[in-house]
Coordinates of C-alpha atoms in Angstrom, one line a residue:
M1 CA -0.6 -43.0 14.8
A2 CA 1.2 -39.8 15.0
P3 CA 4.6 -39.5 13.3
P4 CA 7.7 -40.1 15.3
W5 CA 8.9 -36.5 15.3
E6 CA 5.5 -35.3 17.0
P7 CA 5.8 -34.0 20.3
A8 CA 4.1 -36.8 22.7
H9 CA 2.3 -34.0 24.5
A10 CA 0.6 -32.6 21.6
M11 CA -1.1 -35.8 21.0
A12 CA -3.1 -35.3 24.5
A13 CA -5.6 -33.4 22.6
P14 CA -6.9 -32.7 19.1
I15 CA -5.0 -30.3 16.9
T16 CA -7.1 -27.1 16.0
T17 CA -7.0 -24.7 13.6
A18 CA -6.5 -20.8 14.0
A19 CA -10.0 -20.3 12.8
T20 CA -11.6 -22.8 15.4
V21 CA -9.7 -20.6 18.2
P22 CA -10.3 -17.2 19.2
A23 CA -8.0 -14.5 20.0
M24 CA -5.7 -16.6 22.7
A25 CA -3.2 -15.6 25.5
V26 CA 0.0 -16.2 24.1
A27 CA 1.6 -19.4 25.4
R28 CA 4.9 -21.0 24.4
L29 CA 5.9 -23.2 21.6
S30 CA 7.2 -26.7 21.6
A31 CA 8.9 -28.0 18.3
M32 CA 10.8 -31.1 17.4
S33 CA 12.8 -31.9 14.1
T34 CA 11.0 -33.8 11.4
P35 CA 12.8 -36.4 9.2
S36 CA 13.0 -33.6 6.3
G37 CA 14.9 -31.2 8.8
S38 CA 11.7 -28.9 8.8
C39 CA 10.3 -28.1 12.3
A40 CA 6.6 -28.9 13.2
V41 CA 5.4 -25.9 15.4
L42 CA 2.9 -26.1 17.8
R43 CA 1.3 -23.3 20.0
K44 CA -0.7 -24.0 23.4
V45 CA -3.6 -21.8 23.7
S46 CA -5.5 -20.7 26.4
D47 CA -7.7 -23.9 26.8
G48 CA -5.1 -26.2 27.0
R49 CA -5.2 -27.7 23.5
W50 CA -1.9 -27.4 21.0
M51 CA -2.6 -25.5 17.8
E52 CA -0.2 -26.1 14.9
I53 CA 1.0 -22.8 13.7
S54 CA 3.3 -23.9 10.4
T55 CA 6.1 -25.6 9.7
Y56 CA 9.6 -23.6 9.7
E57 CA 13.0 -24.7 7.8
A58 CA 14.9 -23.4 10.7
S59 CA 16.4 -25.1 13.8
C60 CA 14.2 -24.6 16.7
R61 CA 14.3 -25.1 20.4
S62 CA 12.0 -26.5 22.7
G63 CA 10.4 -23.7 25.0
M64 CA 11.4 -21.0 23.1
E65 CA 8.7 -17.8 22.9
W66 CA 6.2 -17.2 20.2
R67 CA 6.5 -13.8 18.6
M68 CA 3.1 -12.9 16.8
A69 CA 3.7 -12.0 13.1
V70 CA 2.8 -9.0 11.7
R71 CA 0.4 -8.6 8.8
I72 CA 0.3 -5.7 6.5
V73 CA -2.9 -4.1 5.3
T74 CA -3.5 -1.4 2.8
D75 CA -5.6 0.1 0.1
S76 CA -5.9 -0.7 -3.5
A77 CA -4.6 3.3 -3.9
S78 CA -1.1 2.0 -3.3
S79 CA -0.7 0.4 -6.8
I80 CA 1.1 -2.4 -5.3
S81 CA 1.6 -5.6 -8.0
D82 CA -0.2 -8.4 -7.3
A83 CA 3.3 -10.3 -7.2
D84 CA 4.3 -8.3 -4.3
I85 CA 0.9 -8.7 -2.7
E86 CA 1.4 -12.5 -2.8
R87 CA 4.9 -12.8 -2.0
L88 CA 4.5 -10.5 1.2
S89 CA 0.8 -11.6 1.9
I90 CA -0.2 -8.3 1.8
T91 CA -4.5 -7.8 2.4
T92 CA -5.4 -5.2 0.2
I93 CA -9.2 -3.3 0.6
P94 CA -10.6 -2.0 -2.2
L95 CA -11.5 1.9 -2.7
L96 CA -15.0 2.2 -4.3
V97 CA -15.7 4.0 -7.4
F98 CA -19.5 4.8 -8.3
V99 CA -20.4 4.3 -11.9
D100 CA -24.0 4.9 -13.1
G101 CA -25.1 4.5 -9.2
R102 CA -23.3 1.4 -8.4
A103 CA -20.2 1.3 -6.2
I104 CA -17.6 -0.8 -7.7
P105 CA -14.3 -2.0 -5.8
E106 CA -11.7 -0.4 -7.6
E107 CA -9.9 -3.5 -8.0
Q108 CA -12.6 -4.5 -10.4
L109 CA -11.8 -1.7 -12.8
R110 CA -9.3 -2.3 -15.3
A111 CA -7.6 1.2 -15.8
P112 CA -7.5 1.5 -19.6
D113 CA -10.8 0.4 -20.3
F114 CA -12.0 3.2 -17.4
F115 CA -10.0 5.7 -19.0
M116 CA -11.9 5.2 -22.6
K117 CA -14.5 5.4 -20.7
L118 CA -13.8 8.0 -18.6
A119 CA -14.1 11.1 -21.4
D120 CA -17.7 10.2 -22.5
M121 CA -19.3 10.6 -18.9
P122 CA -21.1 13.8 -18.4
A123 CA -19.8 14.2 -14.9
L124 CA -16.9 12.6 -13.0
P125 CA -17.7 9.5 -11.1
R126 CA -17.6 9.8 -7.0
T127 CA -15.2 7.9 -5.2
S128 CA -15.4 6.5 -1.4
Q129 CA -13.3 4.9 1.2
P130 CA -13.7 1.4 2.3
S131 CA -16.4 1.5 5.1
P132 CA -14.9 0.6 9.0
E133 CA -16.7 -2.5 8.9
E134 CA -14.7 -3.9 5.8
F135 CA -11.4 -2.8 7.7
A136 CA -12.5 -4.6 11.1
E137 CA -13.3 -7.7 8.9
A138 CA -9.9 -7.7 7.9
F139 CA -8.3 -7.0 11.3
R140 CA -10.5 -9.4 12.9
R141 CA -9.3 -12.3 10.8
I142 CA -5.9 -11.6 11.2
V143 CA -6.1 -11.0 15.4
D144 CA -7.8 -14.4 15.5
G145 CA -5.2 -15.9 13.7
G146 CA -2.7 -14.7 16.4
D147 CA -1.2 -12.0 14.3
E148 CA -0.6 -8.0 14.8
V149 CA -1.8 -5.5 12.2
L150 CA -0.4 -2.6 10.7
A151 CA -2.1 -0.9 8.2
V152 CA -0.3 1.6 5.7
L153 CA -2.7 3.8 4.2
I154 CA -3.5 6.9 1.7
S155 CA -3.2 10.0 3.2
A156 CA -5.8 11.1 5.4
G157 CA -5.4 14.7 3.4
M158 CA -6.6 12.8 0.6
S159 CA -9.5 10.4 1.3
G160 CA -11.4 9.5 4.9
T161 CA -9.6 5.8 4.5
V162 CA -7.2 6.4 7.7
Q163 CA -10.4 7.5 9.4
S164 CA -12.5 4.5 8.3
A165 CA -9.5 2.0 9.5
S166 CA -9.0 4.3 12.9
L167 CA -12.4 3.4 13.6
A168 CA -12.4 -0.1 12.7
A169 CA -9.0 -0.7 14.8
A170 CA -10.7 0.9 17.9
M171 CA -13.8 -1.6 17.4
V172 CA -11.6 -4.5 17.0
R173 CA -9.7 -3.6 20.3
S174 CA -12.7 -3.2 22.3
E175 CA -13.9 -6.6 21.2
R176 CA -10.7 -8.1 21.6
P177 CA -8.4 -6.1 24.3
D178 CA -5.0 -8.1 23.3
A179 CA -5.3 -7.1 19.8
H180 CA -2.3 -5.1 18.3
I181 CA -3.6 -2.9 15.6
E182 CA -1.5 0.3 14.2
V183 CA -2.7 2.7 11.6
V184 CA 0.1 4.5 9.4
D185 CA -1.2 7.8 7.5
S186 CA 1.6 7.2 4.3
R187 CA 0.8 10.9 3.4
S188 CA 0.5 10.0 -0.1
N189 CA -1.5 7.8 -2.7
S190 CA -0.3 5.7 -5.5
L191 CA 3.4 4.3 -5.5
E192 CA 4.7 6.8 -3.0
E193 CA 2.3 5.3 -0.8
G194 CA 3.4 2.0 -2.2
F195 CA 6.8 2.2 -1.2
A196 CA 5.9 2.8 2.3
V197 CA 3.7 -0.1 2.4
L198 CA 6.3 -2.2 0.9
A199 CA 8.9 -0.8 3.4
A200 CA 6.9 -2.2 6.2
A201 CA 5.9 -5.5 4.4
E202 CA 9.8 -6.3 4.0
A203 CA 10.5 -5.4 7.6
A204 CA 7.3 -7.7 8.9
A205 CA 8.7 -10.3 6.5
S206 CA 12.3 -10.5 8.1
G207 CA 10.5 -10.7 11.7
K208 CA 10.6 -7.4 12.8
P209 CA 8.2 -6.3 15.8
L210 CA 5.3 -4.1 15.2
A211 CA 6.9 -0.7 16.4
E212 CA 9.7 -1.3 14.0
C213 CA 7.4 -1.9 10.6
A214 CA 5.8 1.2 11.6
R215 CA 8.7 3.0 11.5
A216 CA 9.8 1.4 8.4
A217 CA 6.7 3.0 6.8
T218 CA 7.2 6.2 8.3
E219 CA 10.8 6.5 7.3
M220 CA 10.2 5.4 3.6
T221 CA 7.6 8.8 3.7
R222 CA 10.7 11.1 4.3
R223 CA 12.7 9.5 1.6
T224 CA 10.2 9.6 -1.4
R225 CA 8.9 12.4 -3.9
F226 CA 6.1 11.7 -6.5
F227 CA 6.0 14.6 -9.4
F228 CA 3.6 14.1 -12.4
T229 CA 1.6 16.3 -14.6
P230 CA -1.8 16.1 -16.3
R231 CA -2.0 16.8 -20.3
S232 CA -4.6 19.5 -19.3
L233 CA -6.5 21.0 -16.2
E234 CA -9.8 19.9 -17.8
Y235 CA -10.5 16.8 -15.2
L236 CA -9.0 18.8 -12.1
R237 CA -11.8 21.5 -13.0
R238 CA -14.7 18.9 -13.8
G239 CA -13.4 17.4 -10.1
G240 CA -13.9 20.2 -8.4
R241 CA -9.9 20.5 -7.6
I242 CA -9.5 23.8 -9.2
S243 CA -12.4 26.6 -10.0
A244 CA -13.8 26.9 -13.1
A245 CA -12.4 30.1 -14.3
A246 CA -8.6 29.0 -13.5
G247 CA -9.5 26.0 -15.3
L248 CA -10.9 27.5 -18.3
L249 CA -7.9 30.2 -18.6
G250 CA -5.4 27.2 -17.7
V251 CA -6.8 25.1 -20.9
A252 CA -6.8 28.4 -23.0
L253 CA -2.9 29.1 -22.1
R254 CA -2.3 25.5 -22.2
I255 CA -0.5 25.4 -18.7
A256 CA 1.0 22.3 -17.6
P257 CA 0.9 22.0 -14.0
I258 CA 3.7 19.9 -12.0
L259 CA 2.0 18.2 -9.1
T260 CA 3.2 16.5 -6.0
A261 CA 2.2 15.3 -2.9
E262 CA 3.4 17.1 0.4
K263 CA 2.4 17.4 3.9
G264 CA -0.2 14.7 3.0
A265 CA -2.2 17.2 0.3
T266 CA -1.9 17.3 -3.3
G267 CA 0.1 20.7 -4.1
V268 CA 1.7 22.5 -7.2
A269 CA 5.5 22.1 -7.5
G270 CA 5.5 24.4 -10.5
A271 CA 3.9 24.9 -14.0
A272 CA 5.0 25.0 -17.5
R273 CA 3.6 26.4 -20.9
N274 CA 3.3 23.0 -22.5
S275 CA 3.5 19.0 -21.3
H276 CA 7.0 18.7 -22.9
M277 CA 8.1 21.5 -21.0
A278 CA 6.5 20.3 -17.5
W279 CA 8.6 16.8 -18.1
K280 CA 11.7 18.5 -18.6
R281 CA 11.4 20.8 -15.9
I282 CA 10.2 17.2 -13.7
G283 CA 13.2 15.8 -14.8
A284 CA 15.3 18.9 -13.5
L285 CA 13.9 18.3 -10.0
M286 CA 14.1 15.0 -9.8
R287 CA 18.1 15.2 -10.7
R288 CA 18.4 18.0 -8.2
D289 CA 17.1 15.4 -5.5
V290 CA 19.1 12.1 -6.7
E291 CA 22.3 14.4 -7.0
K292 CA 22.0 15.8 -3.2
F293 CA 20.2 12.6 -1.6
G294 CA 21.0 9.5 -3.9
L295 CA 19.0 6.9 -5.5
R296 CA 17.5 3.7 -4.4
Q297 CA 14.5 3.3 -6.7
A298 CA 12.2 4.7 -9.2
A299 CA 9.2 4.2 -11.3
V300 CA 6.9 5.6 -13.7
Q301 CA 3.1 5.9 -13.3
F302 CA 0.7 7.2 -15.8
F303 CA -3.1 7.7 -16.4
G304 CA -4.6 7.0 -19.9
N305 CA -2.0 6.8 -23.0
G306 CA 0.8 3.9 -22.5
G307 CA 3.1 5.9 -25.2
D308 CA 3.1 9.1 -23.1
A309 CA 4.8 6.7 -20.2
E310 CA 7.3 5.4 -22.5
R311 CA 8.3 8.5 -23.9
F312 CA 8.4 9.9 -20.4
V313 CA 10.9 7.0 -19.6
A314 CA 13.2 7.5 -22.3
E315 CA 13.5 11.1 -22.5
V316 CA 13.2 11.9 -18.6
V317 CA 13.6 9.2 -16.1
A318 CA 16.4 6.7 -18.1
P319 CA 19.2 9.3 -18.4
I320 CA 18.7 10.0 -14.6
V321 CA 18.3 6.6 -12.9
E322 CA 20.5 4.5 -15.6
R323 CA 18.8 1.3 -15.0
V324 CA 15.6 -0.3 -16.1
V325 CA 12.6 1.9 -14.7
P326 CA 9.1 -0.1 -14.0
V327 CA 5.9 1.7 -15.6
V328 CA 2.8 1.0 -13.6
P329 CA -0.5 2.5 -14.2
L330 CA -2.3 5.0 -11.8
H331 CA -5.5 3.3 -10.2
P332 CA -8.7 4.5 -11.5
V333 CA -9.4 6.4 -7.8
V334 CA -6.7 8.6 -8.4
G335 CA -6.4 9.0 -11.9
L336 CA -10.2 9.8 -12.8
H337 CA -9.1 13.3 -10.8
V338 CA -6.3 14.1 -13.0
G339 CA -7.2 12.7 -16.3
P340 CA -4.4 11.6 -18.9
A341 CA -1.1 12.2 -16.7
V342 CA 2.4 10.8 -16.5
G343 CA 5.0 11.3 -13.2
V344 CA 7.8 9.6 -11.3
V345 CA 8.1 8.3 -8.1
Y346 CA 11.4 7.8 -6.5
E347 CA 13.1 6.9 -3.4
T348 CA 16.2 8.5 -2.2
E349 CA 19.0 7.0 -0.3
R350 CA 18.8 9.9 2.2
P351 CA 15.9 11.8 3.9
M352 CA 14.6 14.7 1.8
R353 CA 12.7 15.7 4.9

């Protein structure tokens, strides 16, 4: 027998799950309070059956319109923590690293172990974006559950991931004309991308519609900066990011470049004669931004030596931030192109761009 709080009309047909119902026309909700004070929420689908949506600890009223939830999709380069992925129900699609002829999802490579092996490899491993079908599978799963999709991804100027996701979105829309899917280019990578992803996910968690969630991500890109410096130019030279001649000259002169993400591509923000001077220069650039635009959050990222990251926090970032600074490893897809490196990602109070 049905619980006394279940709406009588819901018992006229069996309850189904989202997995058994195709993309459906949005109907209306019916809800009644349970003894615990929560609300059993049912959705009438296109064939007349009622589908259980969820249980909400809130006051509900019969006949209110159902608003589809926005689900966030990103790629593994975003450096988002497992805790945030779980807390905000973010779907992460892994980028690929080719090692010994095998395509390995980035999430299966532990950054410290991968870094130790990297120095002994005769050539840098290749990397690749996820296929359109991988994105399409994730998009279909979300759409068939009755929700909307917002994909916030690594810069199109650094990877073909945005292109793969855009192709997948077009594919799913052609199969399911009622699908709502948007793709946002974060114009960066690593935690600068991650900050945009989290902004979108927090907006979605608060019930914002798709357009506002996308706007939260794009507005975040105007308030963030990522400065980092590799210990040498060797990995940039091996990866073809700079010419062999420039790489050899830089190694000989011990030049330490200061790199950043600007307009969707990796650019040079400056250079110094050694790593210590590069750190000081990054600190000066960050302090200039903080004094002009304020500061909301900051994190340090590194690839290779965690000790360098701890010193970088103590010497460069902590005096500016004056709070606990998270330290997050760079993921292999980004790290293998720059080699041992350390840098800072921060968000300001007001837009810098």
